[in-house]
Tab-separated table of C-alpha atoms in Angstrom:
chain	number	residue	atom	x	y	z
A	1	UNK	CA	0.000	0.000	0.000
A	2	UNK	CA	1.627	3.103	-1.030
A	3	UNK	CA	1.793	5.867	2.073
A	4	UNK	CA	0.296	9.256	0.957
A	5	UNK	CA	2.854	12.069	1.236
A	6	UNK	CA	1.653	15.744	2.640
A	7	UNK	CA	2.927	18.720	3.270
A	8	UNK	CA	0.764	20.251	4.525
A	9	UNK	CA	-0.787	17.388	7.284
A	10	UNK	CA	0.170	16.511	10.014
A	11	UNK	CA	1.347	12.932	10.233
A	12	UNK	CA	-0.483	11.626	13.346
A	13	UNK	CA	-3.996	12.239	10.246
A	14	UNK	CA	-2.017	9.915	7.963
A	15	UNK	CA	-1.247	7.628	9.915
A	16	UNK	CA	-4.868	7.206	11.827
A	17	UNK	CA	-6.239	7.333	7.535
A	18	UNK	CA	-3.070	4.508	6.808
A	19	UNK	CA	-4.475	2.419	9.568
A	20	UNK	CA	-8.038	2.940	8.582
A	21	UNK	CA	-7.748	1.411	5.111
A	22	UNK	CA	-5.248	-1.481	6.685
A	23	UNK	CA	-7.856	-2.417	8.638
A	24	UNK	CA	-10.578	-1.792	5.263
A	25	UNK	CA	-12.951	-0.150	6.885
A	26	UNK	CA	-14.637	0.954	4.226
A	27	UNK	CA	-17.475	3.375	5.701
A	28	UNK	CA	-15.169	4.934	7.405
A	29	UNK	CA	-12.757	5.546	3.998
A	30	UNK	CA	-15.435	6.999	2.243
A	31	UNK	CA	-16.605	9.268	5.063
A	32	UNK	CA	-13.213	10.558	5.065
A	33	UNK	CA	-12.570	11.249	1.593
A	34	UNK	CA	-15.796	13.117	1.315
A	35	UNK	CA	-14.277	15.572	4.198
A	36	UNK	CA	-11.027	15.608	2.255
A	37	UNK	CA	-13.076	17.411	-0.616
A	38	UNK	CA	-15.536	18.933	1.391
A	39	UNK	CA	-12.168	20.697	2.734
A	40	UNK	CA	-10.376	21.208	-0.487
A	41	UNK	CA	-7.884	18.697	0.644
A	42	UNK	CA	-7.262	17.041	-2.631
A	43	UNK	CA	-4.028	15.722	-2.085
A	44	UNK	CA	-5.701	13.329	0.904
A	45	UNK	CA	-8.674	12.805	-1.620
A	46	UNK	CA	-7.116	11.360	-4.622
A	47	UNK	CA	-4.789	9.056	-2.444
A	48	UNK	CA	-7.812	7.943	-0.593
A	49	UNK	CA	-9.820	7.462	-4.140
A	50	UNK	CA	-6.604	5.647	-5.271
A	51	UNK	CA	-7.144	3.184	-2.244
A	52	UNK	CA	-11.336	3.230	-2.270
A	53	UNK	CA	-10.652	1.579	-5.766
A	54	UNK	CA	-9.496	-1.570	-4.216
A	55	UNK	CA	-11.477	-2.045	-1.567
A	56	UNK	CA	-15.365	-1.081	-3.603
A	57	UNK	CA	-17.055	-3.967	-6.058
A	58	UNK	CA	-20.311	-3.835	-7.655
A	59	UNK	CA	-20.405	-7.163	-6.909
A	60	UNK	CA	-20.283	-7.496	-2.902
A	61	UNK	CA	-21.502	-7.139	0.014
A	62	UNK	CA	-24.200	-4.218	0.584
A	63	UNK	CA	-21.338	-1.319	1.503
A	64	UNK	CA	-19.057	-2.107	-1.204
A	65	UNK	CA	-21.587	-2.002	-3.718
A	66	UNK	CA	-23.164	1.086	-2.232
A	67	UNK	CA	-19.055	2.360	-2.147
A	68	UNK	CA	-18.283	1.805	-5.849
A	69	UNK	CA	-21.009	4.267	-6.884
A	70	UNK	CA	-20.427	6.448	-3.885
A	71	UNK	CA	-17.401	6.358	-4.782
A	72	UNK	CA	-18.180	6.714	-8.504
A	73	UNK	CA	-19.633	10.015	-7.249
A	74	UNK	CA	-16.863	11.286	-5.108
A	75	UNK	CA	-14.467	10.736	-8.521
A	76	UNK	CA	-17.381	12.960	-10.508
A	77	UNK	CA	-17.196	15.907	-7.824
A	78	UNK	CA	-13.458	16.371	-7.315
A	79	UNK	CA	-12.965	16.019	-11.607
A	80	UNK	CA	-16.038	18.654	-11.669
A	81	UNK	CA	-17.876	16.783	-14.305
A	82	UNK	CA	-20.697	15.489	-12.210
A	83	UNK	CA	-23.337	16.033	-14.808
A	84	UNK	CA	-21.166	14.269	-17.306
A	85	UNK	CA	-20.745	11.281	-15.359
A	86	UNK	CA	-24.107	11.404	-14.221
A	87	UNK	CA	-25.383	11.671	-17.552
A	88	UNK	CA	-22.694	8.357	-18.927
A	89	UNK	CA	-22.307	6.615	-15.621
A	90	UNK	CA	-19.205	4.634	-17.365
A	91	UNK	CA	-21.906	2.303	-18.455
A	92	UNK	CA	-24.184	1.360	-21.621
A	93	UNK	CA	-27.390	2.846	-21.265
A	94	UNK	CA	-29.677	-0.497	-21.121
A	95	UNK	CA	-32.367	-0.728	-23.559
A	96	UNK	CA	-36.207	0.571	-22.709
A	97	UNK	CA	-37.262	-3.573	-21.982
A	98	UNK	CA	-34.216	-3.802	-19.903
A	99	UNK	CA	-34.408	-1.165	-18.275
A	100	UNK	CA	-38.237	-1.577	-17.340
A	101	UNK	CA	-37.283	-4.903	-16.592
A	102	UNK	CA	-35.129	-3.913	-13.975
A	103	UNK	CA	-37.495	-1.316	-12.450
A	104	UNK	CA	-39.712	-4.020	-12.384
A	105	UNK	CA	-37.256	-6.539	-10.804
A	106	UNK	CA	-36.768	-3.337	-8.109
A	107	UNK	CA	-40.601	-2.805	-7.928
A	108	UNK	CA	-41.008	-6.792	-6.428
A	109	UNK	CA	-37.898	-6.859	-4.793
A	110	UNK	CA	-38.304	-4.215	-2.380
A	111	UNK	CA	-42.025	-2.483	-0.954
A	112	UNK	CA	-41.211	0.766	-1.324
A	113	UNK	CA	-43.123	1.414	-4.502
A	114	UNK	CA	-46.099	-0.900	-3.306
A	115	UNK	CA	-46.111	0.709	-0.074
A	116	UNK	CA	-46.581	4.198	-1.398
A	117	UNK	CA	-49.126	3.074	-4.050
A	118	UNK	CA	-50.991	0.893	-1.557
A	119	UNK	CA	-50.902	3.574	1.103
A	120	UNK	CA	-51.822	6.377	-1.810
A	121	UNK	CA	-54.772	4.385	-3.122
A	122	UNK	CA	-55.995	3.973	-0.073
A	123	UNK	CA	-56.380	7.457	0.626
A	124	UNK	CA	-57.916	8.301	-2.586
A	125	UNK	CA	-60.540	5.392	-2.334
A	126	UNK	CA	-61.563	6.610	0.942
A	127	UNK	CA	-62.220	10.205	-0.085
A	128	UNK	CA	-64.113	9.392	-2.948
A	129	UNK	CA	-66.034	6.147	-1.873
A	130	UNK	CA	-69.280	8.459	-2.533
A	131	UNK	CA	-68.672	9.922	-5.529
A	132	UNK	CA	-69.974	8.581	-9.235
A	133	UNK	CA	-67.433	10.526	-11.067
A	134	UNK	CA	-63.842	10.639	-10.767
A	135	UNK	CA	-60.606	12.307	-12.067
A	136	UNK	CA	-57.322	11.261	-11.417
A	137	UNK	CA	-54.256	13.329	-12.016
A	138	UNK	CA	-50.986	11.262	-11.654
A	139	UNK	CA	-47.968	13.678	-11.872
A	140	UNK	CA	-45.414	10.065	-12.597
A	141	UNK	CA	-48.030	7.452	-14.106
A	142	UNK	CA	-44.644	5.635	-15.139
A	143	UNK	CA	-46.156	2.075	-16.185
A	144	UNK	CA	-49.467	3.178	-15.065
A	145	UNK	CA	-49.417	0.408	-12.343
A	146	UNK	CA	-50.632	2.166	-9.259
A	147	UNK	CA	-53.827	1.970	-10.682
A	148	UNK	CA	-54.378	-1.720	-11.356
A	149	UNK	CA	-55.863	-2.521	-8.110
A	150	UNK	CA	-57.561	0.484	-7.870
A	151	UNK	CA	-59.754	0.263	-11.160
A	152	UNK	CA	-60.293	-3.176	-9.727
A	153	UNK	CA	-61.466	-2.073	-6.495
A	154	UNK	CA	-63.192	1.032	-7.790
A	155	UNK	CA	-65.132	-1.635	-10.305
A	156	UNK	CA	-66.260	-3.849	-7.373
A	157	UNK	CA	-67.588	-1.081	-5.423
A	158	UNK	CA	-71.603	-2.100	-4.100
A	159	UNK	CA	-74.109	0.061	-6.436
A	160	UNK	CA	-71.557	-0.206	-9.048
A	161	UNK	CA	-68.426	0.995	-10.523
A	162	UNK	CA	-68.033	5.177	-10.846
A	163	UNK	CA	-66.763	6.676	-14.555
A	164	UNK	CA	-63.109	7.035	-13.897
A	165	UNK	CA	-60.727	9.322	-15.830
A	166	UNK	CA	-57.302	9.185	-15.186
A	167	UNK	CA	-54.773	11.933	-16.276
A	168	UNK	CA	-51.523	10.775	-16.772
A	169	UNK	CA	-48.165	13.281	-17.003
A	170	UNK	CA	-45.015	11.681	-18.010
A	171	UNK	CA	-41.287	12.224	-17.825
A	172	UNK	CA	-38.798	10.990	-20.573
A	173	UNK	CA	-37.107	8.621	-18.407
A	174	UNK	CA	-40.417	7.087	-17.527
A	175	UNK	CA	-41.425	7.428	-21.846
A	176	UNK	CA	-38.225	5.534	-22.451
A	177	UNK	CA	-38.310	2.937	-19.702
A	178	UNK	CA	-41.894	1.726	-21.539
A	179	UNK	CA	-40.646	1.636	-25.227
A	180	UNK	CA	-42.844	4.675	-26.087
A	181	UNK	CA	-45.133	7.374	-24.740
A	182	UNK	CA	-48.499	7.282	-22.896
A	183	UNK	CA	-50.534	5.089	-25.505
A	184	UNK	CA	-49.120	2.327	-24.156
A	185	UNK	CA	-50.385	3.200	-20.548
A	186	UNK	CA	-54.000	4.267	-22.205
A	187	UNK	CA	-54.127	1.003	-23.381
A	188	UNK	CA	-53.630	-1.553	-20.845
A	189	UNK	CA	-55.489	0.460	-18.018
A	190	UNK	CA	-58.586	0.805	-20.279
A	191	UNK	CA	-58.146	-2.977	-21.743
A	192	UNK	CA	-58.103	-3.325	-17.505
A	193	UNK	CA	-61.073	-1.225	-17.172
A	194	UNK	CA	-62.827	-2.949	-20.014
A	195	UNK	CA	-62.561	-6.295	-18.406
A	196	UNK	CA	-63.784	-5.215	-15.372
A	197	UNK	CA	-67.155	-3.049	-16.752
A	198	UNK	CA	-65.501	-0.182	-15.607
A	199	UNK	CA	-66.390	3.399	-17.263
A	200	UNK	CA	-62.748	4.845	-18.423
A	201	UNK	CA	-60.855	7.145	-19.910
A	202	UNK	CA	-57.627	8.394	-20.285
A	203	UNK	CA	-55.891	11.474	-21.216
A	204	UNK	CA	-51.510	12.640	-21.397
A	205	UNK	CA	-51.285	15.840	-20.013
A	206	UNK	CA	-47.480	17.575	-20.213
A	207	UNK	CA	-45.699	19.650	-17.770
A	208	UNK	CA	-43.765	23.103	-18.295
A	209	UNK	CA	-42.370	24.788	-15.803
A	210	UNK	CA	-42.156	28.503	-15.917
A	211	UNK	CA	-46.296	29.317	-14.789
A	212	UNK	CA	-46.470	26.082	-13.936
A	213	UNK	CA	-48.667	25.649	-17.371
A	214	UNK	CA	-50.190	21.633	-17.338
A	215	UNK	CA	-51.061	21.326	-21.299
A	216	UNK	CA	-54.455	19.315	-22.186
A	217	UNK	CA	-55.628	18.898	-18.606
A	218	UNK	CA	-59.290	19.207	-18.854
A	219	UNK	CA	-60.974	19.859	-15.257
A	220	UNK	CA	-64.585	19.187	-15.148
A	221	UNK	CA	-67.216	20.693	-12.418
A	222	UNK	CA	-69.002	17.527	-12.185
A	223	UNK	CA	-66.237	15.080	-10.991
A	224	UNK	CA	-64.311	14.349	-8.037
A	225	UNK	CA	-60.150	15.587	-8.112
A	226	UNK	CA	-57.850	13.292	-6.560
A	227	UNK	CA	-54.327	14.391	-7.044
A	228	UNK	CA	-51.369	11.567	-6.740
A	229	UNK	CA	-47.551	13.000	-6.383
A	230	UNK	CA	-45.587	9.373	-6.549
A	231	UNK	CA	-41.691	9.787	-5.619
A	232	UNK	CA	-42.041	13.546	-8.114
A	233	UNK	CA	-41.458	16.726	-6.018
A	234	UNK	CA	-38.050	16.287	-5.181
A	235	UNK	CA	-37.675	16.876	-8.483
A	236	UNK	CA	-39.233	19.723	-8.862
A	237	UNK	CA	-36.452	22.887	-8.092
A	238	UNK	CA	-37.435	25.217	-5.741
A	239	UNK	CA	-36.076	28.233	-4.435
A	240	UNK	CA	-32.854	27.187	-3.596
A	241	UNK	CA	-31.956	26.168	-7.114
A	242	UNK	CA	-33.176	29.573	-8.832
A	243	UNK	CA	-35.497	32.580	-8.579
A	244	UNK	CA	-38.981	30.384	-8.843
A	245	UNK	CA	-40.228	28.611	-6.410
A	246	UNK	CA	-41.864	26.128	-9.036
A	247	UNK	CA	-42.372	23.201	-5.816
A	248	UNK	CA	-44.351	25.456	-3.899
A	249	UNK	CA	-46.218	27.303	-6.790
A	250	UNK	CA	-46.880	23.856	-8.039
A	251	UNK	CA	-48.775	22.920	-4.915
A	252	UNK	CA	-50.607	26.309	-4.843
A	253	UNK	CA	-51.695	25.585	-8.273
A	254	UNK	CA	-53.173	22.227	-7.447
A	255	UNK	CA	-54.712	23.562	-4.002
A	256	UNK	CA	-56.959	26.085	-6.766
A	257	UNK	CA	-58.472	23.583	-8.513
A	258	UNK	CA	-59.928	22.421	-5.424
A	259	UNK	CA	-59.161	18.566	-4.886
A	260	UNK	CA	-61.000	16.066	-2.580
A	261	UNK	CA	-57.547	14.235	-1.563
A	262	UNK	CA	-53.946	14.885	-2.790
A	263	UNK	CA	-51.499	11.619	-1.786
A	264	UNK	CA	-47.787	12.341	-1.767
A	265	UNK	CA	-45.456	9.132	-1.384
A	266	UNK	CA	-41.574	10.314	-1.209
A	267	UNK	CA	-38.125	9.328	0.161
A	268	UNK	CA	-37.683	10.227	3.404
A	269	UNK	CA	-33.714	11.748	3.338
A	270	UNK	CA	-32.249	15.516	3.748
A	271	UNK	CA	-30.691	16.158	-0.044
A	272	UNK	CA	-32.572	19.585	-0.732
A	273	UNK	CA	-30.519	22.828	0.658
A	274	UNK	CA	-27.622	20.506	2.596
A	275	UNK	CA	-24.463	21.375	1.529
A	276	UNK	CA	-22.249	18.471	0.326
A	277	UNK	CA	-20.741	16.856	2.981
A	278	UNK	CA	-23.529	16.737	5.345
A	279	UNK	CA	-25.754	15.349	2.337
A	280	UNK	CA	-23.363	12.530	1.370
A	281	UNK	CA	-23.451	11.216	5.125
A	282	UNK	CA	-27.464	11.703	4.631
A	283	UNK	CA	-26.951	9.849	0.898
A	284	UNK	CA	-24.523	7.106	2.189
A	285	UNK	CA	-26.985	6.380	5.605
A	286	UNK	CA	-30.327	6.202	3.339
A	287	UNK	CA	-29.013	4.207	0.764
A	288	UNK	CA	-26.846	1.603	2.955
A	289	UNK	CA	-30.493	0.441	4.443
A	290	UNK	CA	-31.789	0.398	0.867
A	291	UNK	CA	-28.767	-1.477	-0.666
A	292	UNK	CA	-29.088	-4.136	2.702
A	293	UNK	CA	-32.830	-4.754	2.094
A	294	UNK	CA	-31.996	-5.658	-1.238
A	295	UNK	CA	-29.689	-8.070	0.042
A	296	UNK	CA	-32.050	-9.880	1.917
A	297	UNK	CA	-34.602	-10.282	-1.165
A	298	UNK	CA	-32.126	-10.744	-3.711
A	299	UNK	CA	-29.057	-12.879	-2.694
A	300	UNK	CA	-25.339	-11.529	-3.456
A	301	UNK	CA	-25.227	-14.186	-6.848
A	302	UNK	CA	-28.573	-12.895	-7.993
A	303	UNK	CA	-27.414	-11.996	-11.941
A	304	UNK	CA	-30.037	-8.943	-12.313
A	305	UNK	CA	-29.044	-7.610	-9.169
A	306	UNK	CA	-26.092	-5.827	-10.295
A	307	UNK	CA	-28.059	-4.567	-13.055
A	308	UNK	CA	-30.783	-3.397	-10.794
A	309	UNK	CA	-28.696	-1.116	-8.860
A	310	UNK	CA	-26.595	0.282	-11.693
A	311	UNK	CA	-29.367	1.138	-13.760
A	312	UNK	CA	-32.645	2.192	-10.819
A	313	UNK	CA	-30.298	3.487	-8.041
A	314	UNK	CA	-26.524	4.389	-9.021
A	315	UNK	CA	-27.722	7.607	-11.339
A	316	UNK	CA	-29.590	8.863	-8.173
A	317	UNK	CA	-26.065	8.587	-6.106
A	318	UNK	CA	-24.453	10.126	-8.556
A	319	UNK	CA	-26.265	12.862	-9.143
A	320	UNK	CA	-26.718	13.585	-5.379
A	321	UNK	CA	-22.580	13.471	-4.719
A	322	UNK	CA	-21.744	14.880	-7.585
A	323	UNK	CA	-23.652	17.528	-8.961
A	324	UNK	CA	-24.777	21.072	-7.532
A	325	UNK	CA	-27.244	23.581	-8.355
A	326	UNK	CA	-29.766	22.714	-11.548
A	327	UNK	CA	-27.655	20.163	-12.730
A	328	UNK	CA	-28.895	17.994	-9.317
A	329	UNK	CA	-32.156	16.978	-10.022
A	330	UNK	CA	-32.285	14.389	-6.596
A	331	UNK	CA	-33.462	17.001	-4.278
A	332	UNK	CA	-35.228	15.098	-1.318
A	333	UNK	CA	-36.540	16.742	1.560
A	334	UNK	CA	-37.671	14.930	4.984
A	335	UNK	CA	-41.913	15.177	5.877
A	336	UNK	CA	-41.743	17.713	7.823
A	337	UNK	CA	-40.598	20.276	5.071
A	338	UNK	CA	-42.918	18.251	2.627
A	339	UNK	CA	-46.047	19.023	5.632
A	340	UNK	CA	-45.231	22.677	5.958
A	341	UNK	CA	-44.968	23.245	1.911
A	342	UNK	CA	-48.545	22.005	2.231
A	343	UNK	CA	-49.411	23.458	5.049
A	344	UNK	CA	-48.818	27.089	3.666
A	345	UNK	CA	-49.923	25.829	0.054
A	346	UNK	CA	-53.521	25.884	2.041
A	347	UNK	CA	-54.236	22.026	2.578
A	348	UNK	CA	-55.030	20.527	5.630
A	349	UNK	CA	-53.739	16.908	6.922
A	350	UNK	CA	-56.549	13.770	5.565
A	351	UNK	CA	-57.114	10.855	8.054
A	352	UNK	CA	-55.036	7.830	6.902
A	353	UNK	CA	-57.485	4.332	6.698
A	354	UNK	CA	-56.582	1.500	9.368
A	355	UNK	CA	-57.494	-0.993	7.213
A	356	UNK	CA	-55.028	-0.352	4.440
A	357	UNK	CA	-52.522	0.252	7.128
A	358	UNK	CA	-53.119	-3.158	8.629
A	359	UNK	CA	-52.882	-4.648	4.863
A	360	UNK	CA	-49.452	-2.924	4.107
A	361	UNK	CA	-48.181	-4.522	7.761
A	362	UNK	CA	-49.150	-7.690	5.644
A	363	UNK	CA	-47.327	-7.215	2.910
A	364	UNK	CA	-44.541	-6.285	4.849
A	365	UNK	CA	-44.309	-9.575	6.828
A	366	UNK	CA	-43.784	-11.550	3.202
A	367	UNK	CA	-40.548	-9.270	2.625
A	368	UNK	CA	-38.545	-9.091	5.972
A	369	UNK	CA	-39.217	-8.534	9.406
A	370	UNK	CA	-36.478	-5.976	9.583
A	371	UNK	CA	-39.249	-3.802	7.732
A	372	UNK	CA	-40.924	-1.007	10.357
A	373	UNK	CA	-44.379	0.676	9.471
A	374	UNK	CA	-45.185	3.740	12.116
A	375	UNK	CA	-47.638	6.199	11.905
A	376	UNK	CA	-47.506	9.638	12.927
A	377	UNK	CA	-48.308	13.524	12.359
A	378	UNK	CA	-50.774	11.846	10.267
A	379	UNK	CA	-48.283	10.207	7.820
A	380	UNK	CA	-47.357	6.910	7.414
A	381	UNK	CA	-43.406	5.856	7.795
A	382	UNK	CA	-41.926	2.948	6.026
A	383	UNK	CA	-38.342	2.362	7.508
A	384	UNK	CA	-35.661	-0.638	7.449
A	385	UNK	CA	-33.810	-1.225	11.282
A	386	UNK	CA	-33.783	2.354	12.607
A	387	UNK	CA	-33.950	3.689	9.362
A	388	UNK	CA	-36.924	5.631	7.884
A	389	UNK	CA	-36.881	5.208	4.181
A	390	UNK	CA	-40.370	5.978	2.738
A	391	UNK	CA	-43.380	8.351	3.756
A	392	UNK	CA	-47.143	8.486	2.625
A	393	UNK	CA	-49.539	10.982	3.562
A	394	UNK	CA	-52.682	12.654	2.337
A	395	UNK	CA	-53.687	16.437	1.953
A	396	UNK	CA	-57.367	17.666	1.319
């Protein structure tokens, strides 16, 4: 192992960072060369990158895998070219039916997504269980598969199914994961509906930022709003990232058209306004739970699983180590930021159901029972250990 030479340190620092990666602690490595950059300290950086190198694989256990694209991150930030990296990732891009295979590998894998679509439907069935017409607006319809077992709920209600009409916006990642845009949604929710005598219809709306102008969204007088927000507003910059505020004018604008329920389902972690080191000890915390729950569905030989994490998780690292201002996209904030935005946005809390509470807890036990489901402030936590992960709440 080479010995890193410094000027400028003292030596009882190089030796405790020598004996550090002797003994490979790996957490540890990483946590320090993040506080190297963090302190312009590139000298102690790039030998401690030169030593990470050995001691990450995309291949091993939970840390080291979470390491090499950590560590793939750390590499981006100290080079400067973040977005670049971000945008590469030093791998092929997969093709649209691999890559939706592997998001839908990820989707049964872990119960984040099913949590926060159970939890979400829930919410919206209960606000509307009186009403004989309904609009959805889904701000990440993605594969459209949130709504599945809600068209076949909605079409087994006693006295007979409502008219639905689901408005779907899309994103290009989501557009290229499929194969092609929203027809493909529009048709296997209404060949869904159609088998189950259910009233539907469909519409792709678009999203520009600016006004916060939603193209082709038709709001009708005579039907019940439900708005869903699915793992979308930390995308959405606000005013930390320029002069808009386009995540709390967004909420604004859906608070005027006067909604019966609006569900938001989003990561739990502290990315937003942190500066960088503090938000890759938040990024390397929230993703070593993820990265060890996958572990216990998918075991360390699994071929996919590689592929999984390179393809559904790795940009999201990246991008959060890496990259700064617009170019960072991953900009998570924890509920109690998310319940203020709505709180001054004009909505008020909407009562979570016990019974699909008691049927996520069921779902939960077929995964792991390292899994933890609390509720509180009137949201609903999904954590793994001691580690909150996921929330899901509902606004009215």
């Amino acid at each position: 192992m080479m010995e890193p030479m410094s000027h400028n340190s003292d030596t009882e620092n190089w030796q405790q960072l020598v004996e550090m990666i002797s003994r490979g602690e790996l957490k540890e490595a990483l946590i320090a060369c993040a506080k190297a950059i963090s302190n312009d300290d590139f000298l102690t950086a790039e030998w401690l990158i030169s030593e990470l190198q050995n001691m990450v694989s995309v291949s091993g256990e939970p840390i080291q895998r979470l390491g090499a694209y950590m560590l793939e991150g750390l590499i981006a930030r100290l080079s400067s070219s973040g977005i670049s990296i971000y945008r590469a990732l030093k791998c092929n891009e997969p093709t649209s039916g691999e890559l939706l295979s592997y998001m839908q590998l990820l989707y049964e894998v872990c119960p984040y997504f099913k949590f926060g679509y159970m939890s979400a439907n829930g919410a919206i069935a209960n606000a509307l269980k009186n009403e004989d017409k309904i609009h959805i607006i889904d701000f990440q319809i993605a594969q459209g598969s949130q709504w599945v077992s809600l068209i076949q709920a909605l079409a087994a209600r006693p006295g007979g199914p409502p008219q639905v009409r689901i408005t779907g916006l899309d994103d290009t990642a989501s557009a290229f994961a499929r194969g092609g845009g929203l027809d493909i949604v529009r048709e296997r929710l209404s060949n869904l509906a159609k088998a189950c005598n259910l009233p539907f219809q469909f519409h792709a709306a678009k999203l520009t930022f600016g006004a916060e102008v939603i193209q082709n969204l038709e709001l009708r007088p005579d039907e019940a709003l439900a708005v869903n927000f699915p793992f979308l507003l930390h995308h959405i910059p606000d005013e930390s990232v320029g002069p808009e505020n386009h995540r709390d004018s967004l909420l604004r604008l859906v608070k005027s058209w006067s909604p019966k329920v609006v569900t938001l389902i989003e990561y739990d972690m502290n990315t937003n306004t942190s500066p960088f080191y503090p938000r890759f000890l938040e990024t390397l915390s929230f993703y070593s739970a993820i990265f060890e729950s996958i572990n216990v569905t998918l075991p360390k030989e699994h071929k996919e699983r590689i592929n999984i994490e390179q393809h559904c998780l790795a940009r999201e690292i990246v991008n959060i180590v890496a990259c700064e201002g617009a170019e960072r996209v991953e900009r998570h904030e924890l509920h109690g930021k998310w319940r203020s935005r709505f709180q001054m946005a004009g909505f008020m809390p909407h009562p979570l159901s016990s019974l699909v509470n008691a049927t996520i807890r069921t779902l939960l036990q077929k995964y792991s029972t390292s899994y933890r489901l609390e509720e509180r402030d009137g949201a609903l936590y999904l954590g793994w250990m001691n580690r909150v992960l996921v929330t899901s709440c509902a606004w009215q």
